[in-house]
XYZ file of C-alpha atoms in Angstrom:
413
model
C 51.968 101.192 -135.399
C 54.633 102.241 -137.150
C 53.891 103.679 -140.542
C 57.795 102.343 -141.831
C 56.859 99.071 -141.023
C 56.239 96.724 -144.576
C 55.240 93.571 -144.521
C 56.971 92.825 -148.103
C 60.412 94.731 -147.021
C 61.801 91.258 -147.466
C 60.864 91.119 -151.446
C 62.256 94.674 -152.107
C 64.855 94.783 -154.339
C 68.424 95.673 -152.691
C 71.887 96.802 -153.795
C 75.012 98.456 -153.033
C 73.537 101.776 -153.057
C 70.881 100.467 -150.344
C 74.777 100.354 -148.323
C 74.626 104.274 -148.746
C 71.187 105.059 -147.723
C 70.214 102.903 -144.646
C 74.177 101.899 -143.226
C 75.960 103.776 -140.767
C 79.408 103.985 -143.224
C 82.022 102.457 -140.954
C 82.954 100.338 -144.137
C 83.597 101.158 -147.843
C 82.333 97.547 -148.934
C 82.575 96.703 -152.682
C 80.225 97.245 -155.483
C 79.411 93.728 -155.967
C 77.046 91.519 -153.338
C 78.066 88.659 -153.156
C 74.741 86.323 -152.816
C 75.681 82.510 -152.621
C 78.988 80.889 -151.781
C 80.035 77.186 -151.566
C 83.777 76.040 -150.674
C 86.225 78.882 -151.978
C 83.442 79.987 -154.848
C 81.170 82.973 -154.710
C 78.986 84.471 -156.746
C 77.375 87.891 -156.705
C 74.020 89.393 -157.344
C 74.301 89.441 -160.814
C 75.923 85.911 -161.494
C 79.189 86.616 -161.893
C 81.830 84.175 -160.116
C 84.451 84.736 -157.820
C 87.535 82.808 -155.716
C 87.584 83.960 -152.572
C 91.390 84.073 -151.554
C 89.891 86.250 -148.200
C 87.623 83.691 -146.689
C 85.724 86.520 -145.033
C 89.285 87.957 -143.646
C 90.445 84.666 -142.004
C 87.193 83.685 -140.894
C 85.645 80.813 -143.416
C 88.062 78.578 -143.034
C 86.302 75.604 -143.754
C 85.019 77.149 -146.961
C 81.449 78.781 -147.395
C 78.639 76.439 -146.656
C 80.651 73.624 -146.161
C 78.335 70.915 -145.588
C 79.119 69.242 -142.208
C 78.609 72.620 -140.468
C 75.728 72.938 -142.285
C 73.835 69.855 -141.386
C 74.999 70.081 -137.390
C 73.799 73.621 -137.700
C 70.833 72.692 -138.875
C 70.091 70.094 -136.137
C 70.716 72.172 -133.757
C 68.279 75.365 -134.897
C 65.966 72.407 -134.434
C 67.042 71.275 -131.194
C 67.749 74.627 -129.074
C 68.945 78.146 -129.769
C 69.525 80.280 -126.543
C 69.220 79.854 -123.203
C 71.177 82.617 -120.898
C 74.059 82.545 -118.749
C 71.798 80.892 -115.881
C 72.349 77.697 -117.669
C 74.770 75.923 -119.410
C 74.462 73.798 -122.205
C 75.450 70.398 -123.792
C 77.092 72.151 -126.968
C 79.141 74.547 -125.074
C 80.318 72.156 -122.450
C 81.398 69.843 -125.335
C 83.424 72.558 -126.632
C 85.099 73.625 -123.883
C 86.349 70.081 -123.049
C 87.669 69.821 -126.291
C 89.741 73.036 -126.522
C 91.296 72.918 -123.198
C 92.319 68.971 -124.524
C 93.299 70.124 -127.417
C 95.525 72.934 -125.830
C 97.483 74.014 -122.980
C 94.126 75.520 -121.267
C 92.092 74.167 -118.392
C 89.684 76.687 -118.651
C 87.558 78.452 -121.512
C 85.359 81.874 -122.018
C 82.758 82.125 -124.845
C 81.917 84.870 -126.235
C 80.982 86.533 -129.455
C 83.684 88.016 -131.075
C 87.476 88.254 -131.114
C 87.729 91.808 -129.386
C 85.058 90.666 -126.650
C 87.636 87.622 -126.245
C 90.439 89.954 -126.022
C 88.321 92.353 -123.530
C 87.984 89.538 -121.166
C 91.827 88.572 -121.495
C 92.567 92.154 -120.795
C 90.414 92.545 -118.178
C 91.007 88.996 -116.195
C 94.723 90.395 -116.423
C 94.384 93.548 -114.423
C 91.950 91.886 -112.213
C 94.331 88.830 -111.529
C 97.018 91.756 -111.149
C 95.489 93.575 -109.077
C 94.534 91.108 -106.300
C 98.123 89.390 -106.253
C 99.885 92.050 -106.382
C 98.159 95.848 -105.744
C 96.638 98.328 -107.753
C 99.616 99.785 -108.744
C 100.064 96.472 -111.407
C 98.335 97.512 -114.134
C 100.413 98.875 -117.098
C 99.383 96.580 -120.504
C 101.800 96.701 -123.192
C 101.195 96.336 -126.667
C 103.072 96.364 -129.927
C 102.578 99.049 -132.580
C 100.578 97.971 -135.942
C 98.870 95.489 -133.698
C 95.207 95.163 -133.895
C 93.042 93.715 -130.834
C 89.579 94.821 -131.538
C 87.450 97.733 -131.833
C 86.341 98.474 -128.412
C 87.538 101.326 -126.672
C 89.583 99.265 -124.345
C 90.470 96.808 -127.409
C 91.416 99.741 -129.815
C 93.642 101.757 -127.280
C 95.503 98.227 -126.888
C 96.180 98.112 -130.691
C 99.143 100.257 -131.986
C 97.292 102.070 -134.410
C 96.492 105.608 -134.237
C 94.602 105.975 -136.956
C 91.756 103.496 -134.980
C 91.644 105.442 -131.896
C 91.168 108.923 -133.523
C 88.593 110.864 -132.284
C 87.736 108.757 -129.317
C 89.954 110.250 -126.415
C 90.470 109.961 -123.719
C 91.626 106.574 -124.159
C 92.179 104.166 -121.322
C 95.034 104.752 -119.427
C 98.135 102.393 -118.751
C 98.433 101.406 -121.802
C 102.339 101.794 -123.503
C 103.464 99.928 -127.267
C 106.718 98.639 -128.543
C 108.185 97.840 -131.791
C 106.932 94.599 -133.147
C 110.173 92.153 -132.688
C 112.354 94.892 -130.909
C 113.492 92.686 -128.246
C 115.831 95.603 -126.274
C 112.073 97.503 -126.059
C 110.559 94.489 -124.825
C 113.362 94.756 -121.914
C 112.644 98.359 -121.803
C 109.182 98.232 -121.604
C 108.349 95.468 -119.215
C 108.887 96.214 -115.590
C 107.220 95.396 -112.362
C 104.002 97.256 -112.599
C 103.077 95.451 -115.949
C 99.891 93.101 -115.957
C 99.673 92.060 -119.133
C 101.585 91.877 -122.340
C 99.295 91.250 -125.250
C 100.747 90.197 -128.834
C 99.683 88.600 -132.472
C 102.178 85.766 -133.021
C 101.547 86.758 -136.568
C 100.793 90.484 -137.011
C 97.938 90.237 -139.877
C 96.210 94.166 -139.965
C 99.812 95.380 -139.621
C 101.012 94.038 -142.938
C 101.070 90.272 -141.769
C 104.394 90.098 -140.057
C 105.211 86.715 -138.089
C 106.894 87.200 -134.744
C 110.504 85.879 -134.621
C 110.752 82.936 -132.415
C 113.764 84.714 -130.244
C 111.223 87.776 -129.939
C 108.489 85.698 -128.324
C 110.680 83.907 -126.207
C 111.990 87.023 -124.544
C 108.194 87.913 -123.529
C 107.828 84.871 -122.078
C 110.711 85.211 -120.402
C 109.753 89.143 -119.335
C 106.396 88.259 -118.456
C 107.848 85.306 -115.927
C 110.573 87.412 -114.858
C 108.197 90.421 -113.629
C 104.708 88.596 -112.890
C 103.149 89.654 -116.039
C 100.750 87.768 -117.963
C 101.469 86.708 -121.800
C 98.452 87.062 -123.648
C 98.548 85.253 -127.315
C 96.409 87.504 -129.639
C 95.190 84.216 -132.052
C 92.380 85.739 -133.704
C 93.837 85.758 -137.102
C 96.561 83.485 -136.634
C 95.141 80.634 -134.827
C 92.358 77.819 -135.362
C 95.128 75.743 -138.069
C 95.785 78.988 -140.079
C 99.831 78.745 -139.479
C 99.556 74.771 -139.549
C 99.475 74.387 -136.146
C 96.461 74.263 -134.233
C 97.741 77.198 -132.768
C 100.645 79.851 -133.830
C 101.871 79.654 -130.115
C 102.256 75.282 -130.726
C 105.143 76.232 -134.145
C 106.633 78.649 -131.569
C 107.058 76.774 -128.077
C 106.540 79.490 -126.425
C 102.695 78.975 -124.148
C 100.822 82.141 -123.136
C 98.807 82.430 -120.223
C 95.861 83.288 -121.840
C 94.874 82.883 -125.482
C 92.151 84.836 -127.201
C 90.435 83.118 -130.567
C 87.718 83.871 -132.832
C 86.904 84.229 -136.553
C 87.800 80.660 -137.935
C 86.408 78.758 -134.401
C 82.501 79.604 -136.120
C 83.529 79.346 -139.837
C 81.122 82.456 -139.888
C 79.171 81.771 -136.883
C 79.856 84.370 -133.904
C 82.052 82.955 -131.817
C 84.699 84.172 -129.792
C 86.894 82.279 -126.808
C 89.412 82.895 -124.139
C 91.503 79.962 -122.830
C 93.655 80.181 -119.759
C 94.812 78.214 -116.793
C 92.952 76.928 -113.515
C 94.747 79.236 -111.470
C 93.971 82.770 -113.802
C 89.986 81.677 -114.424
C 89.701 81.433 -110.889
C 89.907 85.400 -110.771
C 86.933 86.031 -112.372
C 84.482 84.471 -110.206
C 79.959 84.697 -110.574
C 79.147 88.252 -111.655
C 82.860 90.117 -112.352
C 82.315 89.570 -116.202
C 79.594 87.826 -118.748
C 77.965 87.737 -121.876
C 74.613 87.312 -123.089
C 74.997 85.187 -126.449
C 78.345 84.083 -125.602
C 78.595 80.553 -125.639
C 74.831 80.040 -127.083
C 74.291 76.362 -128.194
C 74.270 77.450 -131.913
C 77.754 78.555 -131.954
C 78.952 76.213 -129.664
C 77.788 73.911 -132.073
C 79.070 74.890 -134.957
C 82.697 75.694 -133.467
C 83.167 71.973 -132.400
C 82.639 70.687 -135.333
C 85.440 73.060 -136.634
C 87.563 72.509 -134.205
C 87.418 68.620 -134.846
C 87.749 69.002 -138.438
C 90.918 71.290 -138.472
C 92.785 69.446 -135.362
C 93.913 66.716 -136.869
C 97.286 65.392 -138.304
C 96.360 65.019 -141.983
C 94.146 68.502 -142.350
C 96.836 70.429 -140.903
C 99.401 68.957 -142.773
C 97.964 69.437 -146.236
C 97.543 73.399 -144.225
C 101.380 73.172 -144.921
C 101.207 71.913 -148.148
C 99.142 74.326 -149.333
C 101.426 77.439 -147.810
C 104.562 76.027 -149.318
C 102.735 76.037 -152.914
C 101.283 79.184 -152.491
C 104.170 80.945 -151.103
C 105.442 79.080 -154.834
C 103.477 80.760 -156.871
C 103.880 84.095 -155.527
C 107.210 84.041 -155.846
C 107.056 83.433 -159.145
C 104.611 86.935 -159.525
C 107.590 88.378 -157.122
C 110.382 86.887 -160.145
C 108.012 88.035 -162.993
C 106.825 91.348 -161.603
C 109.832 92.832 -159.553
C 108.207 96.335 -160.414
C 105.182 95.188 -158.431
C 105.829 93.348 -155.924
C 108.964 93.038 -153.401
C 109.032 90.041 -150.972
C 106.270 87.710 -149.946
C 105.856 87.089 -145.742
C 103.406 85.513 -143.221
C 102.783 81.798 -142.028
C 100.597 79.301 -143.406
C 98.089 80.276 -145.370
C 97.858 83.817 -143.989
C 100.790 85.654 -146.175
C 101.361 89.031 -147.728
C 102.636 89.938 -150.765
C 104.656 93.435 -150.085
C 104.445 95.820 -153.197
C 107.739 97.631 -154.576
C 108.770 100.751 -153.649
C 107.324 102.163 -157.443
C 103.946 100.819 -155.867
C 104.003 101.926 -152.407
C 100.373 102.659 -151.465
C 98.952 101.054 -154.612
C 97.892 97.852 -152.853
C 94.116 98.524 -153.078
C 94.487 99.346 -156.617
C 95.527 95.868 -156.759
C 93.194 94.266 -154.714
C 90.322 96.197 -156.853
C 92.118 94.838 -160.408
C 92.569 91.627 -158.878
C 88.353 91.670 -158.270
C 87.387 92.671 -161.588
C 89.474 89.615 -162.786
C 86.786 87.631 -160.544
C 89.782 86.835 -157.630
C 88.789 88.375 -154.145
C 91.717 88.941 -151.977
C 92.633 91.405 -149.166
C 95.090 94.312 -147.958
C 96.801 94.547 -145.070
C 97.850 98.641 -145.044
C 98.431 100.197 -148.212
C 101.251 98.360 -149.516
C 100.720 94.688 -148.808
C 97.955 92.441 -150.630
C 96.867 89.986 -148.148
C 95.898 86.657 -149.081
C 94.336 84.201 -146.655
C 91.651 81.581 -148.714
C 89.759 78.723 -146.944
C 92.226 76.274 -145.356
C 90.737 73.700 -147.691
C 92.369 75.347 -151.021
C 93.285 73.021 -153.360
C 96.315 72.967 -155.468
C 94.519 74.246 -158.846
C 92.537 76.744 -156.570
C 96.158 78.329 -155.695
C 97.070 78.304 -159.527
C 94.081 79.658 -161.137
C 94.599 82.743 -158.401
C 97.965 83.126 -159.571
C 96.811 83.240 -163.049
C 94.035 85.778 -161.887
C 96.504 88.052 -160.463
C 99.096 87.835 -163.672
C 95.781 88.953 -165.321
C 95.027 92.428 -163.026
C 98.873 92.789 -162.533
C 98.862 93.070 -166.648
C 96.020 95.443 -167.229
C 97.410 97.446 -164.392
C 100.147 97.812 -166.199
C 99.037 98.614 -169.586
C 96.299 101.267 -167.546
């Protein structure tokens, strides 16, 4: 037996420092734990309350707890939890009927996460590539300041250096352009290219949206050369732009699409969608998952999905961008020594600091905090903002107010 074991661990009190002593420290978290959430409210171990403008970095887009997901949830930890991938089940089957309706897909992949989704887009690429059209098609291109996961085939993919550190050799074949250079698309892109992989909105690299002419030209590429266009819509998708998908504003359709974060609300969840023709590559046995597309998440993801794709829900999505782009702007008007220009789509935008506070965006994220406003960075000089798609119109005024408040005491520090 082992002598750690305690049969009261669960009444022991925790805290930040527990983070320290037991954690492997991959993450810097904040001092505060956060302990109950409902809708864009959270509140921490000590009672304090918070407006979460980061629903969980994209993710919670339906608000924490929100109380649909939590009754089907519930139903189904009651019903059935896991089975294996030598059966299907009635949740996941559901699902996947209503994504490939709901998009240009005729096929789905379930999985847990949004780098395992963009694993199996990667590697149904090169295997599609490879049995059209040789070996030698296998080059994946990339754009710098993208992110794509944190595997070691996911990370090499993303164009950031800083993430792959350490961990050479990386996987080979892989090349990266400038986000919305067009001429290094053309450059780039030539016969022994599988797979081009992009964020229709970059959001870890400073949440930049791609221009429309930009994403056209891929398309364009990728038909021209027998690539594959792979839509990165981990961030960006799932109603965050407005659209049920980024690549639906654009008119531009990938061949495979990755998503995540928002499909669970929280629950792990990951998907790949593609066409008949590209799922038929990966036949029994070339790739799988254990938990990936369990009846829990499956579940869960559904009901998402049937909340956020319709006309009225993604409309008010709009509604809400165009007042909170509003009210930055005003912080942009009153604080010009602050902040510089605001950017992004929907509700996932960035607010770009000044040149007097280049690297200071953590500093403002942290004042923001103490003011009881949780938002996010996106690099060191843009503060990221991306609450629950069901933000109401005070919600988006009282964080404005919030962030006059940190953006003062900054100031006067």
């Amino acid at each position: 037996m082992n002598a750690k074991l305690d049969s009261t661990v669960t009444a022991r009190p925790v805290s930040r420092e527990t983070f320290d002593q037991v954690l492997v420290p991959t993450y810097a978290p904040a001092a505060m734990v956060p302990v109950r959430g409902a809708g864009l409210d959270l509140w921490d171990q000590s009672g304090k309350h918070y407006l979460d403008f980061t629903s969980g970095i994209a993710v919670n887009s339906l608000g924490h707890c929100h109380p649909a997901l939590v009754d089907v949830l519930t139903k189904q930890i009651n019903s059935l939890w896991h089975l294996g991938n030598g059966y299907t089940n009635e949740p996941v089957l559901r699902l996947a009927l209503a994504l490939t309706e709901a998009t240009f897909a005729d096929r789905a992949f379930f999985c847990n996460s949004g780098a395992e989704a963009n694993e199996a887009a990667l590697k149904l690429a090169r295997k599609y590539a490879h049995t059209k059209f040789g070996a030698h098609k296998s080059r994946i291109i990339s754009c710098f300041s993208s992110f794509h996961g944190r595997t070691l085939f996911t990370v090499s993919v993303g164009g950031q250096a800083k993430y792959t550190e350490g961990f050479e050799p990386l996987p080979p074949s892989i090349d990266h352009i400038a986000y919305n250079d067009i001429e290094a698309a053309r450059a780039a892109i030539g016969d022994d290219v599988c797979a081009v992989i992009v964020e229709p909105v970059q959001g870890e690299g400073g949440v930049v949206p791609g221009n429309p002419e930009f994403l056209k030209e891929l398309r364009a590429l990728c038909d021209k050369t027998g690539a594959l266009l792979i839509f990165d819509e981990v961030q960006c998708g799932m109603g965050r732009t407005g659209a049920l998908f980024a690549y639906m504003g654009y008119g531009v359709t990938p061949d495979i699409l990755t998503a995540a974060k928002a499909l669970g609300n929280g629950y792990p969840i990951g998907a790949m969608l593609t066409t008949d023709a590209l799922a038929q590559t990966l036949a029994v046995g070339t790739h799988g998952t254990t938990y990936g597309g369990n009846p829990l998440a499956a579940t869960v993801a559904l009901t998402v999905l049937e909340t956020i794709n319709t006309p009225a829900f993604l409309a008010r999505v709009k509604e809400a961008s165009v007042n909170t782009i509003a009210m930055l702007q005003g912080l942009i008007t009153d604080y010009p020594q602050v902040f510089s220009a605001v950017r992004g789509s929907g509700l996932l935008l960035g607010l770009v600091v000044s040149d007097a506070y280049k690297g200071r965006a953590k500093d403002i994220q942290k004042a923001a905090e103490a003011q009881g406003l949780m938002v996010l960075i996106a690099g060191m000089d843009v503060v990221r903002l991306a609450p629950a798609l069901i933000v109401s119109d005070e919600q988006i005024a009282e964080a404005g107010r919030l962030l006059r408040v940190a953006i003062d005491g900054l100031l006067k520090a």
